PDB file of C-alpha atoms and ligand atoms in Angstrom:
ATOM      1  CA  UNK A   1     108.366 119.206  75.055  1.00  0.00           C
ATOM      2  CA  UNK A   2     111.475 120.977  76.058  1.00  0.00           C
ATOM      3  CA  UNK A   3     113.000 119.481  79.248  1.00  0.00           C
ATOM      4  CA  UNK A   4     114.880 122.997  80.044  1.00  0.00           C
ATOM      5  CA  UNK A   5     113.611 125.162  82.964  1.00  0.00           C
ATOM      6  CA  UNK A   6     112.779 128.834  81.859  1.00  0.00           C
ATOM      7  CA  UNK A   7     115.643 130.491  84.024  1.00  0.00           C
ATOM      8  CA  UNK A   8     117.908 127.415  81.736  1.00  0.00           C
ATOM      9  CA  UNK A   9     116.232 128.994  78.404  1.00  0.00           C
ATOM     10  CA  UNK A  10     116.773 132.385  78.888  1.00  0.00           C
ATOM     11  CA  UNK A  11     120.029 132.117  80.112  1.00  0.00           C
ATOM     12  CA  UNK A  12     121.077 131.259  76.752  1.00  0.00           C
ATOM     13  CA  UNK A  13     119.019 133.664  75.170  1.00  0.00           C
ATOM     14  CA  UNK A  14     120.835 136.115  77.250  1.00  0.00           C
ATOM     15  CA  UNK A  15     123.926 134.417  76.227  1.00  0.00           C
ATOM     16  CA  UNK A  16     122.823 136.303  72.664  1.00  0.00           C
ATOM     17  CA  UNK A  17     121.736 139.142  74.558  1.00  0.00           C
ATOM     18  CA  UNK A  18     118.643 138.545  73.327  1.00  0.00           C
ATOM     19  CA  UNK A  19     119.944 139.652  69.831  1.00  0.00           C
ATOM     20  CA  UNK A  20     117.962 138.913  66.910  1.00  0.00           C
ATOM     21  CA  UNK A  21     120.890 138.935  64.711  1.00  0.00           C
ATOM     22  CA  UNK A  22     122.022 135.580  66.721  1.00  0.00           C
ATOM     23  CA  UNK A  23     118.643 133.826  66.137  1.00  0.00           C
ATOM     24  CA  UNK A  24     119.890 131.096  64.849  1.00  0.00           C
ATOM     25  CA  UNK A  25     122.379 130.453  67.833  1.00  0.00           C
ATOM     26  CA  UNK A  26     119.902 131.187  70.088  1.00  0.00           C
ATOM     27  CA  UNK A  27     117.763 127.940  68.568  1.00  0.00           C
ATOM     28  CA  UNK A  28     120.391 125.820  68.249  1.00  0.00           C
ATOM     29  CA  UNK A  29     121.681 126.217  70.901  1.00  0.00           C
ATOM     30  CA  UNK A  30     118.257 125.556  73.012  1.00  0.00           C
ATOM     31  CA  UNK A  31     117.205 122.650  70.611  1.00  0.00           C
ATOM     32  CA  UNK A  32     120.769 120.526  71.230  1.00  0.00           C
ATOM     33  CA  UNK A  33     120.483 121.889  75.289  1.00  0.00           C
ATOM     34  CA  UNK A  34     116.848 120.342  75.409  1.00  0.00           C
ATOM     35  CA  UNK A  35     116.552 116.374  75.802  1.00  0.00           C
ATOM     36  CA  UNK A  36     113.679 116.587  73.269  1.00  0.00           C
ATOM     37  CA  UNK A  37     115.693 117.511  70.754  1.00  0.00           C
ATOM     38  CA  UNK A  38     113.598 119.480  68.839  1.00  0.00           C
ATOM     39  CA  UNK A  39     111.841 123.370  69.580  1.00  0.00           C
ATOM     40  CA  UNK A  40     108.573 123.018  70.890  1.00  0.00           C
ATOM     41  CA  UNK A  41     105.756 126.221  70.325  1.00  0.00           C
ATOM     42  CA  UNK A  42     106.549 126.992  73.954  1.00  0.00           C
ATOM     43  CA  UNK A  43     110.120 128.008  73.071  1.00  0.00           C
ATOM     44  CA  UNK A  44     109.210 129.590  69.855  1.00  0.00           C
ATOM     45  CA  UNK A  45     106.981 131.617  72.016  1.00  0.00           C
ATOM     46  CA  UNK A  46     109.779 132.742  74.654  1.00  0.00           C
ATOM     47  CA  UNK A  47     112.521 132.850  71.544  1.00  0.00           C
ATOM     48  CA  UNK A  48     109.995 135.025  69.621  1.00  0.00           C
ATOM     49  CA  UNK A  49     108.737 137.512  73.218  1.00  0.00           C
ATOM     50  CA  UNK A  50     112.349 137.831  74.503  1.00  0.00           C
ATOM     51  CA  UNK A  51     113.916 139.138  70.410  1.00  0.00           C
ATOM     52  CA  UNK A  52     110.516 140.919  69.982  1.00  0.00           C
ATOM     53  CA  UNK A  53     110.114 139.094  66.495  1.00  0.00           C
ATOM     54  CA  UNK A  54     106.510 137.749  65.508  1.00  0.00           C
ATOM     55  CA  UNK A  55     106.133 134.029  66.489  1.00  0.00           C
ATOM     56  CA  UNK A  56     105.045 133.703  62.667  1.00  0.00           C
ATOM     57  CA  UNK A  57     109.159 135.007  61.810  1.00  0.00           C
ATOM     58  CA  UNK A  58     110.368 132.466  63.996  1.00  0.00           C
ATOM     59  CA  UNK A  59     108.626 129.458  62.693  1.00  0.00           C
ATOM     60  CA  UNK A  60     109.762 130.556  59.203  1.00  0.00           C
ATOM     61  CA  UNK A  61     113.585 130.252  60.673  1.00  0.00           C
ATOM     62  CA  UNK A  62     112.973 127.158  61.941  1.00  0.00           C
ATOM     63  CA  UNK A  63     111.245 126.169  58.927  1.00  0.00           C
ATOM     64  CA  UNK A  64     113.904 127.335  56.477  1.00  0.00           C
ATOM     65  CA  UNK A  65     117.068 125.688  58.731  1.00  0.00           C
ATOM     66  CA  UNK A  66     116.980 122.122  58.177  1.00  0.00           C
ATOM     67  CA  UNK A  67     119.168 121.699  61.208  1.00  0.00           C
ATOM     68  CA  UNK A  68     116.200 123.230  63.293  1.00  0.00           C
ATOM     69  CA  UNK A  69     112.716 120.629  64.357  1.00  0.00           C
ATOM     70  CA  UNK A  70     109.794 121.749  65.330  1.00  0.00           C
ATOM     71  CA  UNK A  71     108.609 118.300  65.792  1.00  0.00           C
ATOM     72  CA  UNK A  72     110.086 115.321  67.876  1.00  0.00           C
ATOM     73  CA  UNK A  73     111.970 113.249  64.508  1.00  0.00           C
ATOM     74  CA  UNK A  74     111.878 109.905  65.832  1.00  0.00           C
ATOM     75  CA  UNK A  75     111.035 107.901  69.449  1.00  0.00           C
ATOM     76  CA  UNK A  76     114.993 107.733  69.680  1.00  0.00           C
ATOM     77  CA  UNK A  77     116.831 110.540  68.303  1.00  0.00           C
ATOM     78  CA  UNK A  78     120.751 109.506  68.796  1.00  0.00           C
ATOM     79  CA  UNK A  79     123.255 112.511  69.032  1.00  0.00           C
ATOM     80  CA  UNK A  80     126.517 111.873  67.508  1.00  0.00           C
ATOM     81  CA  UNK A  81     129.391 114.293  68.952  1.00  0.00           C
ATOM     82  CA  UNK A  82     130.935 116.146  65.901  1.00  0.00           C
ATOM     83  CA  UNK A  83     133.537 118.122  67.723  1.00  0.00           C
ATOM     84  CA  UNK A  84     136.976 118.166  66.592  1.00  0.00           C
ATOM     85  CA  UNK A  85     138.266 115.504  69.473  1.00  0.00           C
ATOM     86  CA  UNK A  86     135.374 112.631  67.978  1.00  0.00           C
ATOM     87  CA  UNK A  87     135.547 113.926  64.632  1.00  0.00           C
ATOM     88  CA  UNK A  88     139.027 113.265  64.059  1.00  0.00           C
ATOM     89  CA  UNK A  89     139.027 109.790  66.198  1.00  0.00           C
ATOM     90  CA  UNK A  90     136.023 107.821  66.335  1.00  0.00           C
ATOM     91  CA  UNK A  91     132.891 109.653  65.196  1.00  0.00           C
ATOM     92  CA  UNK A  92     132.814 108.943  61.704  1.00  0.00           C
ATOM     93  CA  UNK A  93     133.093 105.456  62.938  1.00  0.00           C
ATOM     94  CA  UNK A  94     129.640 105.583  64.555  1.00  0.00           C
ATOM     95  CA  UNK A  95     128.112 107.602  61.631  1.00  0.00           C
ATOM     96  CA  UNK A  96     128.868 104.629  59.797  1.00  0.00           C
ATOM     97  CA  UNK A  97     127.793 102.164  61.660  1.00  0.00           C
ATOM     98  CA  UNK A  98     124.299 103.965  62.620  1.00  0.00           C
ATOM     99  CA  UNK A  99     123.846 104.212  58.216  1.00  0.00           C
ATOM    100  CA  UNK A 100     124.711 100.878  57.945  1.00  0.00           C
ATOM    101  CA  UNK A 101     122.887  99.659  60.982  1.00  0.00           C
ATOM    102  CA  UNK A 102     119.763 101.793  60.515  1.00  0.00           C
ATOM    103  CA  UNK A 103     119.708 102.157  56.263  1.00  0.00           C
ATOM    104  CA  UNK A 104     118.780 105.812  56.617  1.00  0.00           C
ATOM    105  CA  UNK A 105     121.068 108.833  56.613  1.00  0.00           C
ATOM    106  CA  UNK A 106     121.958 111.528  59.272  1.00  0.00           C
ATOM    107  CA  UNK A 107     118.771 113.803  60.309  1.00  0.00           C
ATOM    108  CA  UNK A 108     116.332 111.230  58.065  1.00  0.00           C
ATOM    109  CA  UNK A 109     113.841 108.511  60.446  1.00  0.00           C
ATOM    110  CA  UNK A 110     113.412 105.289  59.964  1.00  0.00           C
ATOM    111  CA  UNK A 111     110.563 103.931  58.666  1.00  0.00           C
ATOM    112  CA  UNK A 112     109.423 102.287  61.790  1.00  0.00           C
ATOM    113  CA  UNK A 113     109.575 105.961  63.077  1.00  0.00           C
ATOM    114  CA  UNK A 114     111.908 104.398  65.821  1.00  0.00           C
ATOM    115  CA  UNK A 115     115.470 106.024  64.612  1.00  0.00           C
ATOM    116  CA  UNK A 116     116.479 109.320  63.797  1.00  0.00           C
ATOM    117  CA  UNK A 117     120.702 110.713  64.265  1.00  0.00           C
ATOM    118  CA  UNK A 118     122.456 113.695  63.958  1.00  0.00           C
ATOM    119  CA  UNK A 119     125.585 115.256  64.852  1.00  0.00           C
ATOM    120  CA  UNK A 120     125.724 117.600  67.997  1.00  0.00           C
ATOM    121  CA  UNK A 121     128.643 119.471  69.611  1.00  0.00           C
ATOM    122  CA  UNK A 122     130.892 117.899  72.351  1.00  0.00           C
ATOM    123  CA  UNK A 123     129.086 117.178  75.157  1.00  0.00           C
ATOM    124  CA  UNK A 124     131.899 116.676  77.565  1.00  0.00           C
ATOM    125  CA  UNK A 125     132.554 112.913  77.107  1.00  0.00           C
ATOM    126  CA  UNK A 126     135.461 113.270  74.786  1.00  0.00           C
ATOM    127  CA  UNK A 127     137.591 110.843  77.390  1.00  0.00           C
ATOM    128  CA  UNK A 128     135.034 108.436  76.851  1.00  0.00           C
ATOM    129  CA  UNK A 129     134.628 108.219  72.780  1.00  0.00           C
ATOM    130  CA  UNK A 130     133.517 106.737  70.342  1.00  0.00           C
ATOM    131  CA  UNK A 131     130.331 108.410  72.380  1.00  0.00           C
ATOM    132  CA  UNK A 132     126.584 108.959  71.591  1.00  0.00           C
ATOM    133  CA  UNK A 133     123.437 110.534  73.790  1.00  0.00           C
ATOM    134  CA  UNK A 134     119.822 109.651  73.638  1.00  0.00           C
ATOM    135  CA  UNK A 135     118.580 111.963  75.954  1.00  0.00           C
ATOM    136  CA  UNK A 136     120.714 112.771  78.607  1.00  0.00           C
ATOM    137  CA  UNK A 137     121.952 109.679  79.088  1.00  0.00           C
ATOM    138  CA  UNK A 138     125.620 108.814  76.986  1.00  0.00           C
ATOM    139  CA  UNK A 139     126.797 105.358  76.109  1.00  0.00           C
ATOM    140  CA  UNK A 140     130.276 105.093  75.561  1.00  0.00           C
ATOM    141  CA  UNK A 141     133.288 103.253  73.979  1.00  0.00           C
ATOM    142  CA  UNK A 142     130.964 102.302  71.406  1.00  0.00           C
ATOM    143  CA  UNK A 143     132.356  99.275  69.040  1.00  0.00           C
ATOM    144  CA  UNK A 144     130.072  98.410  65.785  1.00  0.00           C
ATOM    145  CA  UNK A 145     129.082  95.436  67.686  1.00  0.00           C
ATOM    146  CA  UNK A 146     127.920  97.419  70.993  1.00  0.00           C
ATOM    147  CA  UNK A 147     126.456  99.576  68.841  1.00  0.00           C
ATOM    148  CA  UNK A 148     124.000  96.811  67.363  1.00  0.00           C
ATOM    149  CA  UNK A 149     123.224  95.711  70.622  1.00  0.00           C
ATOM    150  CA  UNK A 150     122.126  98.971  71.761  1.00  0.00           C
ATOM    151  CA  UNK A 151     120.011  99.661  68.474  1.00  0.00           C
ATOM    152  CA  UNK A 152     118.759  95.883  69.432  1.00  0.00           C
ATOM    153  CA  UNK A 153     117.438  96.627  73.287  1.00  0.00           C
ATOM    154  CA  UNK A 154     116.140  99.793  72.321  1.00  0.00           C
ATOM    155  CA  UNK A 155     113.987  97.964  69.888  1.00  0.00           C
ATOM    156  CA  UNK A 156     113.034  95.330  72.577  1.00  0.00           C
ATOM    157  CA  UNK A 157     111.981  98.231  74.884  1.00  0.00           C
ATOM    158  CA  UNK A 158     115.371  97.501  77.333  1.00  0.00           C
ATOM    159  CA  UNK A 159     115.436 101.314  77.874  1.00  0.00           C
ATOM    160  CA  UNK A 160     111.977 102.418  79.308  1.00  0.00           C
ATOM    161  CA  UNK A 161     113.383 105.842  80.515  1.00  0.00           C
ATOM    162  CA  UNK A 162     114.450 106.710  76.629  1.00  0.00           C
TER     163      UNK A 162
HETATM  164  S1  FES B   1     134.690 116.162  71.582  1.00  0.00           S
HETATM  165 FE1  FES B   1     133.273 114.530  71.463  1.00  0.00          FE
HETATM  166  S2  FES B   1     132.339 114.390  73.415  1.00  0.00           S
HETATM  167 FE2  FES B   1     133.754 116.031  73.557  1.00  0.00          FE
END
């Protein structure tokens, strides 16, 4: 379930002025805003009230995007920044190591159903790469070795608020 307030939802609806030609925007922007990580049917509901569109229309969007979830992917889902600044420095680095690490590819969960990763855009830690977010909270200066540790003490449970 989406951890955005409603007043934080529709403000980036109205960001799109509510525009059904920016639907897809509009849900990526509130799936990669939400620490779930995925659109729940409540914000379907609101995404589908506030563009007057049929809830039905905006499942099929979701549906047809494979960048859009209408599901929660995995217990951890790691967001990799894919903005210019980590792009051309370190992130490729960690999309590496997380295929290596993990033996599955971007948006695809492990079969233990812990794992799942995916690029996002910045999310203001550029100072800080290589970067990733699991939730709202960002570990930084990632190394290929730090990296396995944190995939490690996730697995152990080290992280209860994850
Ligand atoms: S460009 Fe990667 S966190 Fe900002």
């Amino acid at each position: 379930m989406t951890n955005l307030t409603l007043d934080q939802q529709l403000d980036i609806i109205e960001k799109y002025d509510a525009n059904p030609e920016q639907i897809l925007n509009i849900l990526v922007d509130l799936q990669f805003a939400s620490a779930a990580g995925y659109l729940d049917d409540g914000t379907i509901k609101l995404v589908a009230d506030c563009l007057h569109l049929t809830q039905t229309r905006v499942f099929e969007i979701v549906s047809f995007y494979s960048i859009l979830k209408d599901r929660p992917q995995a217990k951890y889902v790691i967001k990799v920044c894919n903005s210019s600044p980590c792009r051309f420095s370190h992130g490729p680095l960690v999309f590496a190591e997380l295929e290596k690490q993990l033996g599955v590819k971007e948006y695809q969960t492990t079969a233990d159903g812990l794992f799942m990763y995916h690029g996002i855009p910045c999310f203001g830690a550029c100072d800080r790469d290589p970067v990733i977010k699991i939730k709202d909270t960002v570990f930084d200066q990632l190394t290929a070795e730090t990296i396995g540790e944190l995939l490690t003490a996730l697995r152990n449970g080290d992280y209860p608020e994850l």
